[in-house]
PDB file of C-alpha atoms in Angstrom:
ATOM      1  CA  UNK A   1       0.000   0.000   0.000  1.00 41.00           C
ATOM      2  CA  UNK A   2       1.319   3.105  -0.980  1.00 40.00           C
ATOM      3  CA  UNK A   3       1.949   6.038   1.650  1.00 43.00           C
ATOM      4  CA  UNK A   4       0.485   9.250   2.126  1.00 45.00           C
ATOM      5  CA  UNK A   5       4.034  10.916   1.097  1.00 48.00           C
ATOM      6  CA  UNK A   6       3.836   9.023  -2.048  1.00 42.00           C
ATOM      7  CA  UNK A   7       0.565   9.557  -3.052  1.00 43.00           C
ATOM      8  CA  UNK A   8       1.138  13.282  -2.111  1.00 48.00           C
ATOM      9  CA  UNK A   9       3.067  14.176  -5.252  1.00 44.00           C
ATOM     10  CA  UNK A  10       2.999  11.663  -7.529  1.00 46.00           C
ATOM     11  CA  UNK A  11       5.082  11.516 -10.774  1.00 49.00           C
ATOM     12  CA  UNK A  12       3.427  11.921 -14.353  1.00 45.00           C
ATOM     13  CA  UNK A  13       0.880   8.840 -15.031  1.00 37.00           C
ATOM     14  CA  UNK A  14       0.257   7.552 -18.659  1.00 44.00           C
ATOM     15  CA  UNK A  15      -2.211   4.620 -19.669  1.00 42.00           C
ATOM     16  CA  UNK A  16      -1.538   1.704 -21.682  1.00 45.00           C
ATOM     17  CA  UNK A  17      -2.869   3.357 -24.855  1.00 50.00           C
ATOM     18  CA  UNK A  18      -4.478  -0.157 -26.286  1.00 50.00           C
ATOM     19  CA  UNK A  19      -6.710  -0.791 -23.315  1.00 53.00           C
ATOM     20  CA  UNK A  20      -7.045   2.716 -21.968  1.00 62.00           C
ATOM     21  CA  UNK A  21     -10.669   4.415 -24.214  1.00 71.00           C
ATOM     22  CA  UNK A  22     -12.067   7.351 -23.044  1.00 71.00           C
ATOM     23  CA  UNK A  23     -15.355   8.427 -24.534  1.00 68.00           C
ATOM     24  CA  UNK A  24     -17.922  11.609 -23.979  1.00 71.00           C
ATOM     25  CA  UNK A  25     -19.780  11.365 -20.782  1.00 73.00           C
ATOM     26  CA  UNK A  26     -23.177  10.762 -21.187  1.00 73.00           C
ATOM     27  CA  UNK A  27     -22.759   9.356 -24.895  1.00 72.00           C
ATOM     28  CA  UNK A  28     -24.461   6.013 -25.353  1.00 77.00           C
ATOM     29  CA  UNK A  29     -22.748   5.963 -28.972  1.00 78.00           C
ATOM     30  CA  UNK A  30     -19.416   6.832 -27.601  1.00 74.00           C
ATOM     31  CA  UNK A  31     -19.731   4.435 -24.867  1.00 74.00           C
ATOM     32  CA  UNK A  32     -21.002   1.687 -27.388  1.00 79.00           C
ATOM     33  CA  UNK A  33     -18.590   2.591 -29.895  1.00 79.00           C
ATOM     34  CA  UNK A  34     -15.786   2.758 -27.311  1.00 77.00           C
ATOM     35  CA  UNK A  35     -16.473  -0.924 -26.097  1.00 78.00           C
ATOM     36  CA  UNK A  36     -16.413  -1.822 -29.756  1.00 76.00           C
ATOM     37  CA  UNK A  37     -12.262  -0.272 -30.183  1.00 78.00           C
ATOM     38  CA  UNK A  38     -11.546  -2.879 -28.111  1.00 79.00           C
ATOM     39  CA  UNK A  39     -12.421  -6.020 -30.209  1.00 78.00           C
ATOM     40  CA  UNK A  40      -8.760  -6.175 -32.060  1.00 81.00           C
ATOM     41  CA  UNK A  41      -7.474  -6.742 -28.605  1.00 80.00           C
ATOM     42  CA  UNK A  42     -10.112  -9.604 -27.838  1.00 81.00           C
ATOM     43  CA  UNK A  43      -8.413 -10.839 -31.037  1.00 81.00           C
ATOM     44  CA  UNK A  44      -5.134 -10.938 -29.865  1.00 79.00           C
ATOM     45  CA  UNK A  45      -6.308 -12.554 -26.255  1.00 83.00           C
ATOM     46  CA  UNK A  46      -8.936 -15.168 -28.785  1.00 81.00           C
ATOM     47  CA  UNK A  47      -5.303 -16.213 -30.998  1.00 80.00           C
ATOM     48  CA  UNK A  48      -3.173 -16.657 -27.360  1.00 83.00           C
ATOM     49  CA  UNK A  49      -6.296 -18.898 -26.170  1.00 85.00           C
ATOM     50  CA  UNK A  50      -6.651 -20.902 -29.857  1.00 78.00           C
ATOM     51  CA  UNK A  51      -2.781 -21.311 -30.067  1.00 81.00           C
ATOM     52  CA  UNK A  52      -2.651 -22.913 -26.528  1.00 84.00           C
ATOM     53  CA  UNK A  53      -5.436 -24.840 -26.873  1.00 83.00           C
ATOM     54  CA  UNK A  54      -4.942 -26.156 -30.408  1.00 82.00           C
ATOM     55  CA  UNK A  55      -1.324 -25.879 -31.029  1.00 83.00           C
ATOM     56  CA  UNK A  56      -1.737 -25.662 -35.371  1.00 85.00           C
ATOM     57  CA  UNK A  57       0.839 -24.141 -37.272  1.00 84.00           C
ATOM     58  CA  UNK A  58      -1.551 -22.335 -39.240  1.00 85.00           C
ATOM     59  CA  UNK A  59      -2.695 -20.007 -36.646  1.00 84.00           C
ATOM     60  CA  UNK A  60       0.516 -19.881 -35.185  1.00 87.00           C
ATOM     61  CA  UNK A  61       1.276 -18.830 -38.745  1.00 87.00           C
ATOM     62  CA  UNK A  62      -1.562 -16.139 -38.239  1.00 88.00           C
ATOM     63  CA  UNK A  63      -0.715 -14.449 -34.867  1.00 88.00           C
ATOM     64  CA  UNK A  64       2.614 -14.303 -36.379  1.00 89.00           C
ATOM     65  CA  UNK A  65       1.283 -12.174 -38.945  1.00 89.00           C
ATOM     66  CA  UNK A  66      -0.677  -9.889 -36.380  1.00 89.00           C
ATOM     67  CA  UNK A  67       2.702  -9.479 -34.496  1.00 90.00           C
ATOM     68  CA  UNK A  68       4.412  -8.596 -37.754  1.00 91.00           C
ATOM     69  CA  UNK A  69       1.358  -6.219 -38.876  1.00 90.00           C
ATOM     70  CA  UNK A  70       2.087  -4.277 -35.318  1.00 88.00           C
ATOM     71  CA  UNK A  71       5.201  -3.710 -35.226  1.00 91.00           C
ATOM     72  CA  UNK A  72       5.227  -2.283 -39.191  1.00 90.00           C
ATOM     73  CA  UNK A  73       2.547  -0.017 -37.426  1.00 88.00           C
ATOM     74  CA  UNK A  74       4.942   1.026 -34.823  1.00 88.00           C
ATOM     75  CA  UNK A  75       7.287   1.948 -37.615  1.00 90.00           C
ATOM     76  CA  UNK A  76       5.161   4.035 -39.584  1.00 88.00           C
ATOM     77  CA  UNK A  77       4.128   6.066 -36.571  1.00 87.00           C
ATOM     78  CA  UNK A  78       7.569   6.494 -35.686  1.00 86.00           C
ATOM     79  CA  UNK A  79       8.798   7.506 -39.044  1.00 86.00           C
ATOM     80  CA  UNK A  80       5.075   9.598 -40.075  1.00 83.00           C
ATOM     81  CA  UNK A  81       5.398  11.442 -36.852  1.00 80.00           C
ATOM     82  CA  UNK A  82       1.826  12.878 -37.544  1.00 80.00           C
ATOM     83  CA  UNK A  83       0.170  13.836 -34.140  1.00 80.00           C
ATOM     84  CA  UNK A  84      -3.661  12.894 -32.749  1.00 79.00           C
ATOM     85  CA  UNK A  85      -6.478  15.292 -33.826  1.00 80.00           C
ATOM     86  CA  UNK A  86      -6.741  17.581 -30.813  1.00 69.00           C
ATOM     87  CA  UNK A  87      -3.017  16.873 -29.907  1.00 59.00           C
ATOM     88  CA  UNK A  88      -2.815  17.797 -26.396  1.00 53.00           C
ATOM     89  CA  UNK A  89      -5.729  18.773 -25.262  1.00 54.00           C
ATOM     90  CA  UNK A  90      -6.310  15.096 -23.832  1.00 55.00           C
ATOM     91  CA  UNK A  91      -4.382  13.364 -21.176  1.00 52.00           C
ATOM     92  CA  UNK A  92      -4.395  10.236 -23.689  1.00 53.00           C
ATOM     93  CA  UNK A  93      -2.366  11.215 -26.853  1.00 52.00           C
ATOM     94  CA  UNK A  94       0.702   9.918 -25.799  1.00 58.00           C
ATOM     95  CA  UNK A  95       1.597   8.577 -29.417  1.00 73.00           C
ATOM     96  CA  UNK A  96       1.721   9.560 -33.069  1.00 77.00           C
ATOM     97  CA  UNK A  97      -1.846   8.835 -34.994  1.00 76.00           C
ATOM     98  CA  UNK A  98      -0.596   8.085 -38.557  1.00 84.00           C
ATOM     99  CA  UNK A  99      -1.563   5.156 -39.468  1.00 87.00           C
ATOM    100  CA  UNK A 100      -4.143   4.147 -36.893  1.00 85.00           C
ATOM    101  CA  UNK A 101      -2.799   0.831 -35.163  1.00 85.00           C
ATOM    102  CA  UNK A 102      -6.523  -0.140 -34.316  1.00 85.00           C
ATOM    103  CA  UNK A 103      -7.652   0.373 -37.689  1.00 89.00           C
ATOM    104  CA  UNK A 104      -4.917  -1.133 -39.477  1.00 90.00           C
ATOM    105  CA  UNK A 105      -4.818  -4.453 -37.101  1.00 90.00           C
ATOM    106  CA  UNK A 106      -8.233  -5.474 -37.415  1.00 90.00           C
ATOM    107  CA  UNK A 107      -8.482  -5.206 -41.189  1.00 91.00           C
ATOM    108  CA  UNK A 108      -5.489  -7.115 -41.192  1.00 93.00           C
ATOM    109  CA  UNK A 109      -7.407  -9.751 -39.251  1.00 90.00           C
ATOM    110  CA  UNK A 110     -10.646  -9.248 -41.393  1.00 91.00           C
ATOM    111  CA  UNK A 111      -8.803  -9.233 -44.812  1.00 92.00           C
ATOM    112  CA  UNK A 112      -6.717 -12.530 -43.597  1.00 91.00           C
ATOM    113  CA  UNK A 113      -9.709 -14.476 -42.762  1.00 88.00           C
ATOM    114  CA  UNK A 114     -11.555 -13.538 -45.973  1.00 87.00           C
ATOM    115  CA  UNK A 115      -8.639 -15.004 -47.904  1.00 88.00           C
ATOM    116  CA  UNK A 116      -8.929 -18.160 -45.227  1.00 84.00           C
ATOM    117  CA  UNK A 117     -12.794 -18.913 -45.661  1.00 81.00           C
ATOM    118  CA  UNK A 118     -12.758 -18.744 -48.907  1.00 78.00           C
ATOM    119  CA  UNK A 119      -9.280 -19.699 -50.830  1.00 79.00           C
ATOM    120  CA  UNK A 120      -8.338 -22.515 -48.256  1.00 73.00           C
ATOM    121  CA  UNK A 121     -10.774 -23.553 -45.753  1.00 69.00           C
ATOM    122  CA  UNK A 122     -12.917 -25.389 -48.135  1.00 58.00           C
ATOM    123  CA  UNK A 123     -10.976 -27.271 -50.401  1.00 49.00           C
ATOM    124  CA  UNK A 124     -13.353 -29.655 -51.795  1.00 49.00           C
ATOM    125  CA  UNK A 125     -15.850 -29.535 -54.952  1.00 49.00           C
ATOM    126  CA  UNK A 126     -18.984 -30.014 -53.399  1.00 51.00           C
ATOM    127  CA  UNK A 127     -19.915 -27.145 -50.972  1.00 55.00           C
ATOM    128  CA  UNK A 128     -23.227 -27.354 -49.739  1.00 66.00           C
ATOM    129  CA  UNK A 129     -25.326 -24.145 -49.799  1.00 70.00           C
ATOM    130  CA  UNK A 130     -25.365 -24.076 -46.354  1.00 65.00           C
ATOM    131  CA  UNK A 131     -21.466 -24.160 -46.091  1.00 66.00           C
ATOM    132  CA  UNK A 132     -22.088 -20.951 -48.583  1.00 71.00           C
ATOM    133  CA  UNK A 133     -24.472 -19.396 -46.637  1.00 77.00           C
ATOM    134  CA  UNK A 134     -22.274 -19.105 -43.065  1.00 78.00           C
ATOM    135  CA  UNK A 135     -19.314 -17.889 -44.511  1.00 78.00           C
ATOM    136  CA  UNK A 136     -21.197 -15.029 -46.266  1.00 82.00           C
ATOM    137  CA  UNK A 137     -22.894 -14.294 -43.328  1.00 84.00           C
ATOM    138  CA  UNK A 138     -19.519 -14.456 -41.174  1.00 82.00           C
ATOM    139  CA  UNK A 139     -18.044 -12.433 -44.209  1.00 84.00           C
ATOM    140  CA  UNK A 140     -20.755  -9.677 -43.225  1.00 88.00           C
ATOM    141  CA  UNK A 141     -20.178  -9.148 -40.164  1.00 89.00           C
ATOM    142  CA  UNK A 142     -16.396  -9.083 -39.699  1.00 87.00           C
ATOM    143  CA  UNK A 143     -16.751  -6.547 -42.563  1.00 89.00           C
ATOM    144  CA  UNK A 144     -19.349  -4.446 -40.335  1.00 89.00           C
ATOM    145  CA  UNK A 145     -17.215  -5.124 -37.412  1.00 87.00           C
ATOM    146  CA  UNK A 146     -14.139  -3.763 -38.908  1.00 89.00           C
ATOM    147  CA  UNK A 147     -16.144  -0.514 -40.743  1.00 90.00           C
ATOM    148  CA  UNK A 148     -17.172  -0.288 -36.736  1.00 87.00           C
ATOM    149  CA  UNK A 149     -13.698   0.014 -35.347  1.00 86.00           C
ATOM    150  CA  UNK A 150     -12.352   2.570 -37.772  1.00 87.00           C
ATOM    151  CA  UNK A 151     -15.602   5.068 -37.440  1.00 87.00           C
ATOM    152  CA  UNK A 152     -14.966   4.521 -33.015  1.00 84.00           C
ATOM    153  CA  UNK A 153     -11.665   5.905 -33.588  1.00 84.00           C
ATOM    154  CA  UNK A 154     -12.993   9.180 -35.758  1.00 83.00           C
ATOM    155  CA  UNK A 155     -15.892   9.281 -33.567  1.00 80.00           C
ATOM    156  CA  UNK A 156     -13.656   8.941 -30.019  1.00 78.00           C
ATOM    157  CA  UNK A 157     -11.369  11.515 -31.721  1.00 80.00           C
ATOM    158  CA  UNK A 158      -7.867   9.489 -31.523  1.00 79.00           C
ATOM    159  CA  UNK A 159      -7.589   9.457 -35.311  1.00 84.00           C
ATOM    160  CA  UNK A 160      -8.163  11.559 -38.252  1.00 85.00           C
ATOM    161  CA  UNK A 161     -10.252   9.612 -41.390  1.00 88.00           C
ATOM    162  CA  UNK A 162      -6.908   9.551 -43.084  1.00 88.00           C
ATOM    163  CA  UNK A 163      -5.088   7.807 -40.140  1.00 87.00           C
ATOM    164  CA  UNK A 164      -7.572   5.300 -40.479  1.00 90.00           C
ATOM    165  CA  UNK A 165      -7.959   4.737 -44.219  1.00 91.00           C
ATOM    166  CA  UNK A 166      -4.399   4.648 -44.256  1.00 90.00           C
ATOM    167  CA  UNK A 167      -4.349   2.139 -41.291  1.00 90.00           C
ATOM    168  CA  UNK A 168      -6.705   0.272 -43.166  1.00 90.00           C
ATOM    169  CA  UNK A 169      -5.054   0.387 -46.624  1.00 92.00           C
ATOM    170  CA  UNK A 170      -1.486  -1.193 -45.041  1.00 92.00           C
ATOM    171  CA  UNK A 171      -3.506  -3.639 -42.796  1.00 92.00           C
ATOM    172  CA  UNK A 172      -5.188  -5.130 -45.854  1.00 92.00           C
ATOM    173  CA  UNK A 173      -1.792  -4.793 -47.829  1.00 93.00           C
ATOM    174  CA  UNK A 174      -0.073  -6.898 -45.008  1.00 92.00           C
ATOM    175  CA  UNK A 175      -2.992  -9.293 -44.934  1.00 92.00           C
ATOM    176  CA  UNK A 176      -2.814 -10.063 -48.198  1.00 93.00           C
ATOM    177  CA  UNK A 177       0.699 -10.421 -48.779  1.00 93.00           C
ATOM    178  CA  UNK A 178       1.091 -12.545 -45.814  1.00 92.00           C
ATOM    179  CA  UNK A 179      -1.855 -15.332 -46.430  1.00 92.00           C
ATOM    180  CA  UNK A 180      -0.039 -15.953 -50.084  1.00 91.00           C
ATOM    181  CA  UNK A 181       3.428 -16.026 -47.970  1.00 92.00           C
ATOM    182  CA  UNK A 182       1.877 -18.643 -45.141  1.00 90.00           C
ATOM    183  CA  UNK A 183      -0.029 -20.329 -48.429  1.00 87.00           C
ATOM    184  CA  UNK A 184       3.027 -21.039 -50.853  1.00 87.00           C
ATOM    185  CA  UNK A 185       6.137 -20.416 -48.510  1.00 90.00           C
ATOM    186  CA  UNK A 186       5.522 -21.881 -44.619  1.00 87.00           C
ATOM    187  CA  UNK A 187       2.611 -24.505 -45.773  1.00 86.00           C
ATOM    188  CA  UNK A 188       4.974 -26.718 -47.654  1.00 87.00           C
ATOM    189  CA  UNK A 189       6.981 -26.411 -44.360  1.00 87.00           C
ATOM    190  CA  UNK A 190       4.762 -27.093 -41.550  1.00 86.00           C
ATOM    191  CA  UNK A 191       5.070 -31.188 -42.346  1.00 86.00           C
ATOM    192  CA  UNK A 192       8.698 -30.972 -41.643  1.00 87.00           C
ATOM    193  CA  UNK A 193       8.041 -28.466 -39.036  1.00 86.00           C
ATOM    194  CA  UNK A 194       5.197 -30.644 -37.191  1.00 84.00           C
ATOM    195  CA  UNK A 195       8.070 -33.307 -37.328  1.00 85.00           C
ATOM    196  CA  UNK A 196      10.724 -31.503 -35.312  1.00 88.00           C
ATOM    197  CA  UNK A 197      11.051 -33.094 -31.296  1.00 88.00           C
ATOM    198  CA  UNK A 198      10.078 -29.681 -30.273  1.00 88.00           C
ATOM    199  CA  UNK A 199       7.074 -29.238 -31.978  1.00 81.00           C
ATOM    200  CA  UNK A 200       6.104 -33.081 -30.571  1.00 83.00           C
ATOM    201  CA  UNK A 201       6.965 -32.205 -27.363  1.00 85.00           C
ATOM    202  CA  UNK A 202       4.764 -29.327 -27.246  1.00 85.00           C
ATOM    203  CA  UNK A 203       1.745 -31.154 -29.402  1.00 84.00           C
ATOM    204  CA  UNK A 204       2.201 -28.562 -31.976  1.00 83.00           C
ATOM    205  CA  UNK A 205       0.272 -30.145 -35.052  1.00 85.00           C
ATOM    206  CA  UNK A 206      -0.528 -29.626 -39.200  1.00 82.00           C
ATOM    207  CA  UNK A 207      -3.898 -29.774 -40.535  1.00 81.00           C
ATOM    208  CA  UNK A 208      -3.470 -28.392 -43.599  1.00 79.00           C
ATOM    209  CA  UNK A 209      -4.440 -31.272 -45.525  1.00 76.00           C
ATOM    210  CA  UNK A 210      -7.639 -31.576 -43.943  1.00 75.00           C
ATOM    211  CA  UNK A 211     -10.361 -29.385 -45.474  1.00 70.00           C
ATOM    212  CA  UNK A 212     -12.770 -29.071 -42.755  1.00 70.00           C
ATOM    213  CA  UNK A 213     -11.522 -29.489 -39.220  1.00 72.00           C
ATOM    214  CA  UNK A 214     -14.005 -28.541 -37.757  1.00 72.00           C
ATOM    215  CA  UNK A 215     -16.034 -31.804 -39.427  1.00 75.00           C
ATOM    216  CA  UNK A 216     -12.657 -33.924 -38.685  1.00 76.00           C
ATOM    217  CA  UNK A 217     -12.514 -33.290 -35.152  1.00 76.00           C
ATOM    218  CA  UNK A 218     -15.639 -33.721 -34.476  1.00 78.00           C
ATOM    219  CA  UNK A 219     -16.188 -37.647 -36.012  1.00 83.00           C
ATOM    220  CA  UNK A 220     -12.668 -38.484 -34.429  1.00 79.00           C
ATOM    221  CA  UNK A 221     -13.669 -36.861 -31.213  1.00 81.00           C
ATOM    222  CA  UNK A 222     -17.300 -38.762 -31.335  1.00 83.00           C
ATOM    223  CA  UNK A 223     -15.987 -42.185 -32.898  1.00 82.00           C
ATOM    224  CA  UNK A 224     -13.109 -42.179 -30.243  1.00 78.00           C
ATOM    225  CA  UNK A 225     -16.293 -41.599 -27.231  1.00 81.00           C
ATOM    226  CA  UNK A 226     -18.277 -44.064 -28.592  1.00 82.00           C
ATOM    227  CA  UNK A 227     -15.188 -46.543 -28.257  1.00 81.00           C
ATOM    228  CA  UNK A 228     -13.922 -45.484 -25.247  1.00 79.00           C
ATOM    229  CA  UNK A 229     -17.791 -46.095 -23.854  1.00 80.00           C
ATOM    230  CA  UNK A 230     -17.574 -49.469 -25.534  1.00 78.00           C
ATOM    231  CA  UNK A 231     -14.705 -50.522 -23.598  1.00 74.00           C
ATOM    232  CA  UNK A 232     -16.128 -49.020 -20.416  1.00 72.00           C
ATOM    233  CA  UNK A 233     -19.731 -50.773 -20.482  1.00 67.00           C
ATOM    234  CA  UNK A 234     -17.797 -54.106 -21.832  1.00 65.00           C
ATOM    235  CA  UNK A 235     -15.559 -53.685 -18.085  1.00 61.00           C
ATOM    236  CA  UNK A 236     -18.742 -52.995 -16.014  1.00 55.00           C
ATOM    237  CA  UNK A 237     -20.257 -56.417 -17.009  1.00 56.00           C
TER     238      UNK A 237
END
């Protein structure tokens, strides 16, 4: 606990400028819109979860490319030097604006899984329309979602519409280029890769051949109950 000396003059405080979003008081939009800015990080914390739990290559591949997307936004800024929209008269600025990091991760992260739903998760002839039908939908709403981030952070005043557009433009240009990279580079790798005794000793794993995983784990998963249930009921006799 700190003392009263301590607290009596303390030194200059900044926030952590990624979880830290003020808004207008008394602004339901604001407030709605500021609680929306913080999806790309719930991205960041989903891929940490996803690559713990499921140890794939692929989306190892992906956060890889969010990392990657960051810290070319951390150049820009550094080498733009273009300040906030109402540079200092917020506590908050404590950064350059140009390009906007939010704007620029999450259509990263948007653009990327367009390319993934529909150039490689479905590799077969003989979609179904329903198969169709969810990935448009889920195509629709990352879109809105994205559109949705980039307006918070004109509305919330931490970026200008060009620091956004512009955040947007090299997040989709990073997307891009790095799907085709993970597709014809690291893919033909992550066999050899799965086979290293690290990877094995950490259960990291390659489903690239499989076209729907989602499918795939769930008849192993079901075939591998019923057996196990077998065995149990043949015991219990």
């Amino acid at each position: 606990m700190a003392s009263e000396e301590q607290c009596s003059a303390p030194p200059q405080w900044r926030s952590i400028s990624l979880t830290h979003v003020e808004f207008p008081k008394d602004d339901l939009t604001g407030q709605v819109l500021a609680y929306i800015s913080l999806f790309p990080i719930a991205v960041l914390v989903g891929f940490v979860t996803l690559i713990m739990f499921k140890r794939e290559l692929h989306t190892i591949s992906f956060f890889g490319g969010l990392i990657l997307n960051e810290v070319v936004s951390w150049l820009l800024k550094h080498i733009i030097k273009e300040p906030r929209p109402c540079a200092g008269a917020r506590t908050l600025n404590t950064d350059y604006g140009m390009p906007s990091s939010h704007s620029q991760l999450i259509w990263f992260f948007v653009v990327y899984f367009f390319l993934f739903l529909y150039l490689r998760m479905h590799q077969t002839n003989n979609a179904r329309c329903v198969d169709l039908l969810w990935r448009h939908i889920l195509s629709i709403v990352l879109l809105g979602v994205a559109l949705l981030v980039s307006y918070s952070r004109v509305y919330l005043l931490y970026h200008t519409w060009s620091q956004v557009f512009w955040g947007g433009v090299a997040g989709s240009a990073i997307g891009i280029t790095w799907f085709f990279f993970t597709q014809e580079v690291l893919t033909p790798l992550f066999p050899k890769i799965a086979a290293w005794p690290i990877s094995e000793y950490f259960l990291v794993r390659d489903t690239s051949l499989i076209p729907n995983i989602l499918w795939f784990e769930y008849t192993v998963t079901r075939s591998e109950a019923r057996n196990r249930q077998r065995k149990l009921g043949t015991k219990l006799q």
